[in-house]
XYZ file of C-alpha atoms in Angstrom:
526
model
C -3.489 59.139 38.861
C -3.576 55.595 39.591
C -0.056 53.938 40.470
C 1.292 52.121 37.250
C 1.826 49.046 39.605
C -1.764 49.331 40.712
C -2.124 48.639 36.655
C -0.168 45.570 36.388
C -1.683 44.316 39.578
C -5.078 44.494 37.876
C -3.746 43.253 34.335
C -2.092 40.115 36.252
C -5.401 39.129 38.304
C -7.525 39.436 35.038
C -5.222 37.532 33.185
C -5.401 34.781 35.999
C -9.063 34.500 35.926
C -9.186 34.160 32.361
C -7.202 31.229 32.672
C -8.528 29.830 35.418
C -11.618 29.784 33.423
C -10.429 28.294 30.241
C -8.558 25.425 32.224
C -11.182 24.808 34.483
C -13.810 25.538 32.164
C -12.089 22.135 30.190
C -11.934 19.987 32.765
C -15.754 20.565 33.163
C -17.382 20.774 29.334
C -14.412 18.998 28.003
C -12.677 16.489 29.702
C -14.110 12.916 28.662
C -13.392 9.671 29.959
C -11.493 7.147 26.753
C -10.673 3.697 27.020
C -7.676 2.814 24.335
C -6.794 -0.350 23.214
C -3.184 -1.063 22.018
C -2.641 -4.395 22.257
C -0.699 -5.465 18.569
C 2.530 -7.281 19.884
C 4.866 -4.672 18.512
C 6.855 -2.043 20.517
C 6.687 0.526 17.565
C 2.721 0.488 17.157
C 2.540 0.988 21.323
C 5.497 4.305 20.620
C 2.708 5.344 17.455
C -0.026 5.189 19.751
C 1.461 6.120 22.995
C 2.282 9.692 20.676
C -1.786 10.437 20.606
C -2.788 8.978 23.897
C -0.331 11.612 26.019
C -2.008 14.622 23.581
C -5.063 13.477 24.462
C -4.269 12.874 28.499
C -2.542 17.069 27.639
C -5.954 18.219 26.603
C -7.618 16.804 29.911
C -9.066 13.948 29.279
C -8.757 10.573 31.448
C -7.291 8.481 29.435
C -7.240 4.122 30.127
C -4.821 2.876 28.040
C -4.684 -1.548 27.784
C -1.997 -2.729 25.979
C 0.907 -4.950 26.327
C 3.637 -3.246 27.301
C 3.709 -1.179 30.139
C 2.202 -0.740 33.927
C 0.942 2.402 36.303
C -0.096 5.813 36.009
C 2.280 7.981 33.902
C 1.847 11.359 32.382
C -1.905 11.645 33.297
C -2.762 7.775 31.536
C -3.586 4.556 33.721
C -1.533 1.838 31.878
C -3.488 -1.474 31.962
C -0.707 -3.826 31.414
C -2.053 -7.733 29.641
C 1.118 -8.827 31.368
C 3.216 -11.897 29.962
C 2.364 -11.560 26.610
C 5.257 -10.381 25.294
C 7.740 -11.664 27.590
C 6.385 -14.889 26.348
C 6.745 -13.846 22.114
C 10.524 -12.442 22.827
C 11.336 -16.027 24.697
C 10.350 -17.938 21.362
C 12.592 -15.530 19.660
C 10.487 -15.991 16.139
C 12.715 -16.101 12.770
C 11.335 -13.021 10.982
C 13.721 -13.783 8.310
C 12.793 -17.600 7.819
C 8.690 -16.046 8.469
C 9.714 -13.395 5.294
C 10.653 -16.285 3.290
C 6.877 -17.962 3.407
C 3.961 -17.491 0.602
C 1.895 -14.329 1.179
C -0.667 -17.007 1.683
C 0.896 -18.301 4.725
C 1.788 -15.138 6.100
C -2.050 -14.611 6.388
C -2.349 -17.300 7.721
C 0.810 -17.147 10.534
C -0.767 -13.106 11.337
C -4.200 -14.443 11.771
C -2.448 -17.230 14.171
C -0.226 -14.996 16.311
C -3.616 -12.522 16.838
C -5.499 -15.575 18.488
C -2.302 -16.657 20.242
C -2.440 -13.121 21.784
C -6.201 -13.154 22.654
C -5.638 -16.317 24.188
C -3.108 -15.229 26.789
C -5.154 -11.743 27.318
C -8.888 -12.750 27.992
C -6.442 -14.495 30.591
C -4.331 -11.867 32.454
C -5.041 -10.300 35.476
C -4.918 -7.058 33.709
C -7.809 -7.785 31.451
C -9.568 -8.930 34.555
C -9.106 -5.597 36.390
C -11.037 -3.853 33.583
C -14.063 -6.513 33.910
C -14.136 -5.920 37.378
C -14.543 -2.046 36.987
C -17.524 -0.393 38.506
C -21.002 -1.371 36.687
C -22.373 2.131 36.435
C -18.562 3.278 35.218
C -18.548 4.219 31.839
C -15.876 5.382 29.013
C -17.089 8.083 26.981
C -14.980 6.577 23.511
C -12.982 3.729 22.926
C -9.993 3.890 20.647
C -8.896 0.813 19.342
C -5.942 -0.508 17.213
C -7.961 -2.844 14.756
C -4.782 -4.774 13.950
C -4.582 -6.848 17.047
C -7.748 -7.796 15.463
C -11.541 -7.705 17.324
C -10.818 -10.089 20.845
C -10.832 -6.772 23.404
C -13.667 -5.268 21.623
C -15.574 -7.456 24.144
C -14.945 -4.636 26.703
C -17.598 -2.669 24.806
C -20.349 -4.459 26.187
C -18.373 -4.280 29.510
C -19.171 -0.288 29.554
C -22.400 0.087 27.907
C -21.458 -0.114 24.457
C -19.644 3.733 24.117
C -19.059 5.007 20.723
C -15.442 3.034 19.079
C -13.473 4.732 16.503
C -9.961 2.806 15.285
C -6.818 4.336 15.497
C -3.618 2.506 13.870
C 0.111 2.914 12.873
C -1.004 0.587 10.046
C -1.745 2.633 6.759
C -3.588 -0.104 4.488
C -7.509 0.389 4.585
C -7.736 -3.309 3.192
C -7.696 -4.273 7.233
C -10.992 -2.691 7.273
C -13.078 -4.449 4.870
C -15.172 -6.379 7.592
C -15.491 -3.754 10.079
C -16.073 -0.561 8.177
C -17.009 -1.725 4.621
C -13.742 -0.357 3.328
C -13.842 -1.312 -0.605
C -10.254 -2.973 -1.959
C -9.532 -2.630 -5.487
C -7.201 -5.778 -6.473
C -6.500 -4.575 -10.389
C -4.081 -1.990 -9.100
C -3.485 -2.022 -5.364
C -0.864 -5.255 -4.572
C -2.127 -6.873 -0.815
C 0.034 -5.201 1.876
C 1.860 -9.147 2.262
C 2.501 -9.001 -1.855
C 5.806 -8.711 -3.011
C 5.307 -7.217 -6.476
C 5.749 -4.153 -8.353
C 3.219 -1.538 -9.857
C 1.796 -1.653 -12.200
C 1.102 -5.636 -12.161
C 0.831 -8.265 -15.158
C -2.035 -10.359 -15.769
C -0.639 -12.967 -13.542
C -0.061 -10.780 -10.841
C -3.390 -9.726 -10.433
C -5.099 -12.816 -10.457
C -2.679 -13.659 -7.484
C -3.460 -10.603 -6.198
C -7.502 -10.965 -6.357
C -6.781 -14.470 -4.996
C -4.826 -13.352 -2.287
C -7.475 -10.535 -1.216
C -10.154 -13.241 -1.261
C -8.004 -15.572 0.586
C -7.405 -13.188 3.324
C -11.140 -12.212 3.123
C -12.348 -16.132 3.578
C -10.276 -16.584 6.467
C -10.875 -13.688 8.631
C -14.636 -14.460 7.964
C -14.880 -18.284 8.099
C -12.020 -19.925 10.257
C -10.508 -17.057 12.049
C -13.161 -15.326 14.105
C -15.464 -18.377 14.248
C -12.480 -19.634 16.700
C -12.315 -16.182 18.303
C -16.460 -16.021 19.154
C -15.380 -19.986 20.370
C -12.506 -18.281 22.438
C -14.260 -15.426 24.075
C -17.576 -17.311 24.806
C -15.187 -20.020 26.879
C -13.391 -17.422 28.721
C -15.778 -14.857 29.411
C -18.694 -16.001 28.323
C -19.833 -13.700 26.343
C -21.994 -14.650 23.384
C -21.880 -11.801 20.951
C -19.982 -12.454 17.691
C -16.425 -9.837 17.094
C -18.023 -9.373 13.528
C -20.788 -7.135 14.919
C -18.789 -5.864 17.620
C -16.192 -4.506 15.307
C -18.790 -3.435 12.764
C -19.980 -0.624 15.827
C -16.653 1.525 14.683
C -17.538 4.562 13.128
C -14.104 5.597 11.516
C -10.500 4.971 11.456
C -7.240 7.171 11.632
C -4.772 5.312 9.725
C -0.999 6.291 9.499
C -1.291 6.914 5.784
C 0.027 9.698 3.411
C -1.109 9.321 -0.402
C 2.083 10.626 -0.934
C 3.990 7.517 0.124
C 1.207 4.821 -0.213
C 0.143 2.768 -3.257
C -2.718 4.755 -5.274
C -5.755 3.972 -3.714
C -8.997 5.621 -3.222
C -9.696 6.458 0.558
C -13.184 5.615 1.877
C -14.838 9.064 3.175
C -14.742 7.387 7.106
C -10.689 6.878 6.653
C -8.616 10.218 8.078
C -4.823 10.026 7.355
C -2.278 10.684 9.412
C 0.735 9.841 8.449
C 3.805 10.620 10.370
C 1.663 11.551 13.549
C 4.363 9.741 15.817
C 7.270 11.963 14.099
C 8.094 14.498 17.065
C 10.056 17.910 16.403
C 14.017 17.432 17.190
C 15.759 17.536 19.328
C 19.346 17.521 20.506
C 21.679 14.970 19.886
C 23.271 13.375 22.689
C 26.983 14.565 23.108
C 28.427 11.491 22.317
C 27.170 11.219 18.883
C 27.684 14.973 18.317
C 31.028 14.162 18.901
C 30.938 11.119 16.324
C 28.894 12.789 13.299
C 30.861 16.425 13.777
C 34.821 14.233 12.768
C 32.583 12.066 10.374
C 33.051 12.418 6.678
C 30.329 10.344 6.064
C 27.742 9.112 8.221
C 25.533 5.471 7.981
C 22.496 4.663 10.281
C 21.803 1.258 10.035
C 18.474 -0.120 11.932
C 15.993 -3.139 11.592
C 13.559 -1.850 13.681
C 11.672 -2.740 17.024
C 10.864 -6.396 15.796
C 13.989 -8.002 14.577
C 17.087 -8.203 16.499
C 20.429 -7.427 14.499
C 22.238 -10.136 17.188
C 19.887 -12.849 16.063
C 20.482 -12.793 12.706
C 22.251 -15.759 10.988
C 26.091 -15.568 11.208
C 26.574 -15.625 7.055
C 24.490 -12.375 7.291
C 26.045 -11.168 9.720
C 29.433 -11.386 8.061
C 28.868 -10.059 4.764
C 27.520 -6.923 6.839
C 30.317 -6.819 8.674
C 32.493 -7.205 5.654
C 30.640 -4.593 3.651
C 31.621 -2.197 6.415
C 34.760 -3.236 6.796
C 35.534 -1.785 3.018
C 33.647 0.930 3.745
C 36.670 2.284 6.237
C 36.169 6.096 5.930
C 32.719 5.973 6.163
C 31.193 5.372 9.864
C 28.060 3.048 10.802
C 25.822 3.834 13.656
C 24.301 0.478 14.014
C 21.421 -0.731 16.323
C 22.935 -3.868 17.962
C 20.970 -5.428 20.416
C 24.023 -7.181 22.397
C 27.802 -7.845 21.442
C 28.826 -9.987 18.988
C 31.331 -12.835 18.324
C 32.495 -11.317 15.252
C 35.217 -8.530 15.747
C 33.560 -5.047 14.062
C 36.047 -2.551 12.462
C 36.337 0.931 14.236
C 34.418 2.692 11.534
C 31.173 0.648 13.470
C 29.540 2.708 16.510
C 27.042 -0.169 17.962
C 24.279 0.858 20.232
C 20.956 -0.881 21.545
C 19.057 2.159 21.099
C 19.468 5.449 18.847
C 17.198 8.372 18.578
C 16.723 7.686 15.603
C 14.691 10.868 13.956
C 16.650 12.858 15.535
C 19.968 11.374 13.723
C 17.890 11.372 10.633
C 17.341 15.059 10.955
C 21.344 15.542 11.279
C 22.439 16.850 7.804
C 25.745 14.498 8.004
C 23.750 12.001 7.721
C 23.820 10.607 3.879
C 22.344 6.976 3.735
C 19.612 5.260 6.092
C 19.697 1.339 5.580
C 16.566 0.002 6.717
C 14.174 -2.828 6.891
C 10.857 -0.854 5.464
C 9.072 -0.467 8.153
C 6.515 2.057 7.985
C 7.573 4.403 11.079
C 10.841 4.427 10.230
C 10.050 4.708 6.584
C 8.349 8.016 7.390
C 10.860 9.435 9.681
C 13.443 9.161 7.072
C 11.090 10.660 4.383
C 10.547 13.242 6.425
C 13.840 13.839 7.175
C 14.794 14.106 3.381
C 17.256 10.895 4.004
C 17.694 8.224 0.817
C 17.373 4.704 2.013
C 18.889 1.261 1.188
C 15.975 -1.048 2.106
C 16.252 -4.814 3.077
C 12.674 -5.954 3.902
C 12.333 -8.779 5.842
C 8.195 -9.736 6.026
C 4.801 -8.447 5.814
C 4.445 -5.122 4.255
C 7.873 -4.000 4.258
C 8.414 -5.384 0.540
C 5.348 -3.224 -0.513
C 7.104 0.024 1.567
C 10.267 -0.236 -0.153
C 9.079 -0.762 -3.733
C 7.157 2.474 -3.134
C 10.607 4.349 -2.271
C 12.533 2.605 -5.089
C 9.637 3.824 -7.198
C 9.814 7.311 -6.490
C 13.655 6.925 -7.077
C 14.833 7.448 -3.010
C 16.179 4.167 -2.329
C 17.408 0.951 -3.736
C 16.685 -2.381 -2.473
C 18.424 -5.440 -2.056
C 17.957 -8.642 -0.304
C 19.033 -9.248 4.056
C 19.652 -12.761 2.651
C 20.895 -13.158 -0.605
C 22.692 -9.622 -1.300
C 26.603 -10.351 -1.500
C 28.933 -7.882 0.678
C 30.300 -6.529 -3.078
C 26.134 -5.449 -3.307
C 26.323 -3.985 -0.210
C 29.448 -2.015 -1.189
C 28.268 -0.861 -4.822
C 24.314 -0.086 -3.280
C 25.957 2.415 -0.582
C 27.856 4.224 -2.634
C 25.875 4.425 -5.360
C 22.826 6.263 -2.862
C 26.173 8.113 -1.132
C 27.291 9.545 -4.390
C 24.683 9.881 -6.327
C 22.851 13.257 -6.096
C 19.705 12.186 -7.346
C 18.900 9.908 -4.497
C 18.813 12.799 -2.193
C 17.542 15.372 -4.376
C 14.250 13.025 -4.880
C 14.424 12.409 -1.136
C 14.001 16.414 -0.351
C 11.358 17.080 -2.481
C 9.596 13.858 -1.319
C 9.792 15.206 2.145
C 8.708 18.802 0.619
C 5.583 17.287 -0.130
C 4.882 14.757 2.804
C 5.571 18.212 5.125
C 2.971 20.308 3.586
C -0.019 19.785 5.268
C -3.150 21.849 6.302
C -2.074 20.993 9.544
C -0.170 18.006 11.331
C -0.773 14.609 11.655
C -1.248 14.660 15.167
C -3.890 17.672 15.224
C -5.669 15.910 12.532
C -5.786 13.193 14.901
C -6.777 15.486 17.855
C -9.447 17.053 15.973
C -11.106 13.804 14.508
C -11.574 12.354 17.749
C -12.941 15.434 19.917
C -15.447 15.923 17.023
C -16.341 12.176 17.722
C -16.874 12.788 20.855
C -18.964 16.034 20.593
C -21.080 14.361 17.646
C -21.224 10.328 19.300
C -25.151 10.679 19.670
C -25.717 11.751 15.803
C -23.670 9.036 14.483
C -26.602 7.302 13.011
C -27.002 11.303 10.694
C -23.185 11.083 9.860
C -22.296 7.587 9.887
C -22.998 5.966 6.138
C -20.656 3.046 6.337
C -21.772 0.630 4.014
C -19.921 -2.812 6.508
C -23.222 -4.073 6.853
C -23.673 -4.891 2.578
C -22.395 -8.201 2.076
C -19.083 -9.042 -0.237
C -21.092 -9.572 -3.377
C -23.203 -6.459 -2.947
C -20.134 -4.311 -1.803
C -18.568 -5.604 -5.056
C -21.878 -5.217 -7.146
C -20.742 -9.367 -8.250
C -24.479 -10.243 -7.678
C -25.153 -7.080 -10.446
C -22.509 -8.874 -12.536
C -23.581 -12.316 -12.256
C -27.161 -11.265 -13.367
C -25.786 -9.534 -16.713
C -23.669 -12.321 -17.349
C -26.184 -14.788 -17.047
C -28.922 -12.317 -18.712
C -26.520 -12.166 -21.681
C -25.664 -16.087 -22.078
C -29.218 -16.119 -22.170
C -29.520 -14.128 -24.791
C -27.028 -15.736 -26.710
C -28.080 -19.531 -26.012
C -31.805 -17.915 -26.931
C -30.514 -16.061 -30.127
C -28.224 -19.408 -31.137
C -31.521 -21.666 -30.973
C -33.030 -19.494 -32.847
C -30.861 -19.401 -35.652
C -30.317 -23.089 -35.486
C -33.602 -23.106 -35.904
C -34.019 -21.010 -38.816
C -31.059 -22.614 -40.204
C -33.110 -25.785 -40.020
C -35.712 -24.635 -41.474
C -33.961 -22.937 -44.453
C -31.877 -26.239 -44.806
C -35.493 -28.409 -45.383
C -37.289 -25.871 -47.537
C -33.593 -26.246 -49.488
C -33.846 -30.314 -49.501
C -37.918 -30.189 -50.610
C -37.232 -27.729 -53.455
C -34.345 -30.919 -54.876
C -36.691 -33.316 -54.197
């Protein structure tokens, strides 16, 4: 009889093997080198895509990562830091409130801007450098990119041999895409992302709207990346145009849910993901156990990564203040970069930093006021949390007229709500059951998914990389048709003109006969 440790002896060893063989067997078949680009000067689309680079340095692969943000080798990713960038955007300390107040025009315009102010100072740094001086026979296997820094590091593709690019982005709009990946935007019924107007839109509406697509269109083709090719082929000499280096992408992964977004059809080289940066909770530090377990009622109150509460104007300011001060049994947890002048009432917890999801997973909490941004827009969706939303620029408008839409939040103004607003808005969401009724079946349906975001992700870009050489078998993007074929106007400018034709030929001839008719009349008198 063989000793029952003798047994579990054998069981242990076999079981070892087995996964010796797995893990090694990954590192060899399946661990790939990626270059990823983050480099859009905002903190929360580095956290979005720092979420799917450290799954992807988990599953074995070597992951470069350039952004703008951080330095050194953590978690199994070499940080390539553009250093100076944003150390140099926080010192101008830009008025997102007074840039919320421009045309959607001009924002266009001030996005565009800000992207070449960024390529400027990268193409520059000694971090970009580093990756031109890497080894000549070195080469990444994929390159991820976030397409809404727009197209300046793309130059780093002909740095490595051209690999196969895909896009990844915490952005959800495909209307980004247009150029690179032939992405089809439909301006009858899908407002720009920088368009402040409701669904469905009047007549005038959409003709701003179909201007404003065009107008953002034009640009990006004729002014703005005519002075990027200018840029690049200064600094680096490098001749080759962005427009055909960003039409090498094969697909995008977009943070997008059709359950939150405006209707839109989804090209067949789009793969949602939206919420793919939401992470499963955890606990609460003890301090704000402490605070939400002897609240009645419980306010988070956040403006995001971008704006600084501290740097808002003092008149705002006050009325916030004021509108919690009346509030008194209710408590505010609110994201305050630095102390204020202004003395708050005890019923306001300040903090530079919360964990946010986590609080919005706490069932005291009953209100979430907000600036729309898309992360934290999705967080509290799928937290089941009704919002008050104050957008402040870009597509934050758009976000929170989707919510107000679906009946989970209200919206006022940062600027121009009164502090009696404020009041009547927060308890209105606080007492009204509706509000979070439509919030928990919103998050119901955002939830149930196949699987999650971030294995979506996953998935989409191993297959990428174990299908790269066939991409010319499964890649059909149509971003080399130009914008009147895409848009079949060429098609419609023949049939127009074929039928004026037709009627100018069909008038003449009953002119004609009309003239005729009209002399055989005048003989016959005669």
């Amino acid at each position: 009889m063989v000793p029952h440790w003798n047994i579990m002896e054998c069981v242990v060893r076999v079981l070892f093997l087995l996964v010796a063989v797995i893990f090694f067997g990954q590192l060899a078949t399946g661990a790939k080198n990626i270059l990823y680009i983050s480099s859009v000067a905002s903190p929360s689309h580095f956290l979005w895509s720092q979420r799917l680079f450290e799954r992807l340095a988990e599953l074995g692969h070597n992951v470069t990562v350039v952004n703008l943000y951080k330095h050194g080798f953590v978690r199994g990713v070499q940080l390539v830091k553009l250093e100076g960038i944003v150390e140099e955007l926080a010192a101008e300390e830009e008025d997102y409130v007074e840039f919320g107040q421009m045309s959607p025009f001009e924002v266009h315009v001030a996005f565009f801007d800000l992207e070449l102010h960024v390529c400027q100072r990268a193409v520059k740094s000694a971090g970009f450098q580093s990756m031109l001086d890497y080894p000549k026979d070195f080469r990444f296997d994929l390159v991820i990119h976030d397409h809404l820094a727009g197209p300046c590091l793309l130059t780093l593709l002909s740095t490595f041999g051209y690999p196969p690019l895909i896009y990844a982005s915490a952005y959800n709009r495909q209307s980004t895409l247009t150029t690179s990946l032939g992405t089809v935007v439909f301006p009858g019924f899908v407002p720009n992302q920088v368009y402040d107007v409701q669904h469905p839109m009047t007549f005038y509406q959409r003709t701003i709207n179909h201007l404003l697509y065009f107008w953002e269109y034009f640009f990006k083709t004729y002014i703005y990346y005519p002075k990027l090719d200018s840029l690049i082929q200064r600094e680096i000499n490098q001749t080759e145009s962005v427009t055909s280096l960003e039409k090498r992408s094969l697909l995008a992964i977009l943070n997008s849910n059709q359950i939150l977004d405006p209707p839109e059809p989804i090209s067949p080289n789009i793969v949602q993901v939206g919420g793919l940066h939401i992470k499963p909770q955890k606990s609460l530090p003890s301090n704000l156990v402490r605070i939400l377990d002897h609240s009645n009622k419980v306010v988070l109150f956040s403006l995001g990564s971008n704006v600084r509460s501290d740097q808002l104007d003092s008149q705002i300011l006050n009325k916030l203040i004021e509108a919690m001060t009346a509030l008194s049994t209710t408590t505010f947890l609110w994201k305050l970069e630095s102390d204020l002048s202004q003395k708050l009432p005890p019923n306001v917890i300040t903090s530079p930093w919360f964990p946010q999801s986590d609080l919005l997973a706490h069932p005291k909490l009953s209100l979430f006021i907000t600036h729309g941004g898309l992360l934290s827009v999705q967080e509290a969706v799928w937290h089941g949390v009704p919002m008050l939303g104050m957008p402040i620029y870009g597509d934050q408008f758009g976000n929170v007229n989707q919510l107000v839409h679906k009946g989970v939040a209200k919206r006022l103004s940062l600027v121009d709500a009164t502090s009696d607003q404020l009041v009547e808005a927060i308890l209105e969401i606080t007492t009204n059951a509706s509000y979070r009724n439509n919030a928990n079946r919103l998050s119901r349906m955002f939830r149930d998914r196949r699987e999650s975001p971030l294995e979506t992700a996953i998935w989409t870009i191993e297959w990428v990389l174990r299908n790269a050489n066939d991409s010319h078998v499964w890649n059909q993007s149509p971003s080399n048709s130009g914008f009147l074929e895409r848009y079949s106007l060429d098609v419609l400018l023949l049939s127009f003109a074929g039928l004026m034709a037709t009627g100018f030929t069909a008038l003449l001839k009953l002119l004609k006969v009309l003239t005729c008719t009209s002399g055989k009349s005048k003989k016959k008198l005669d």
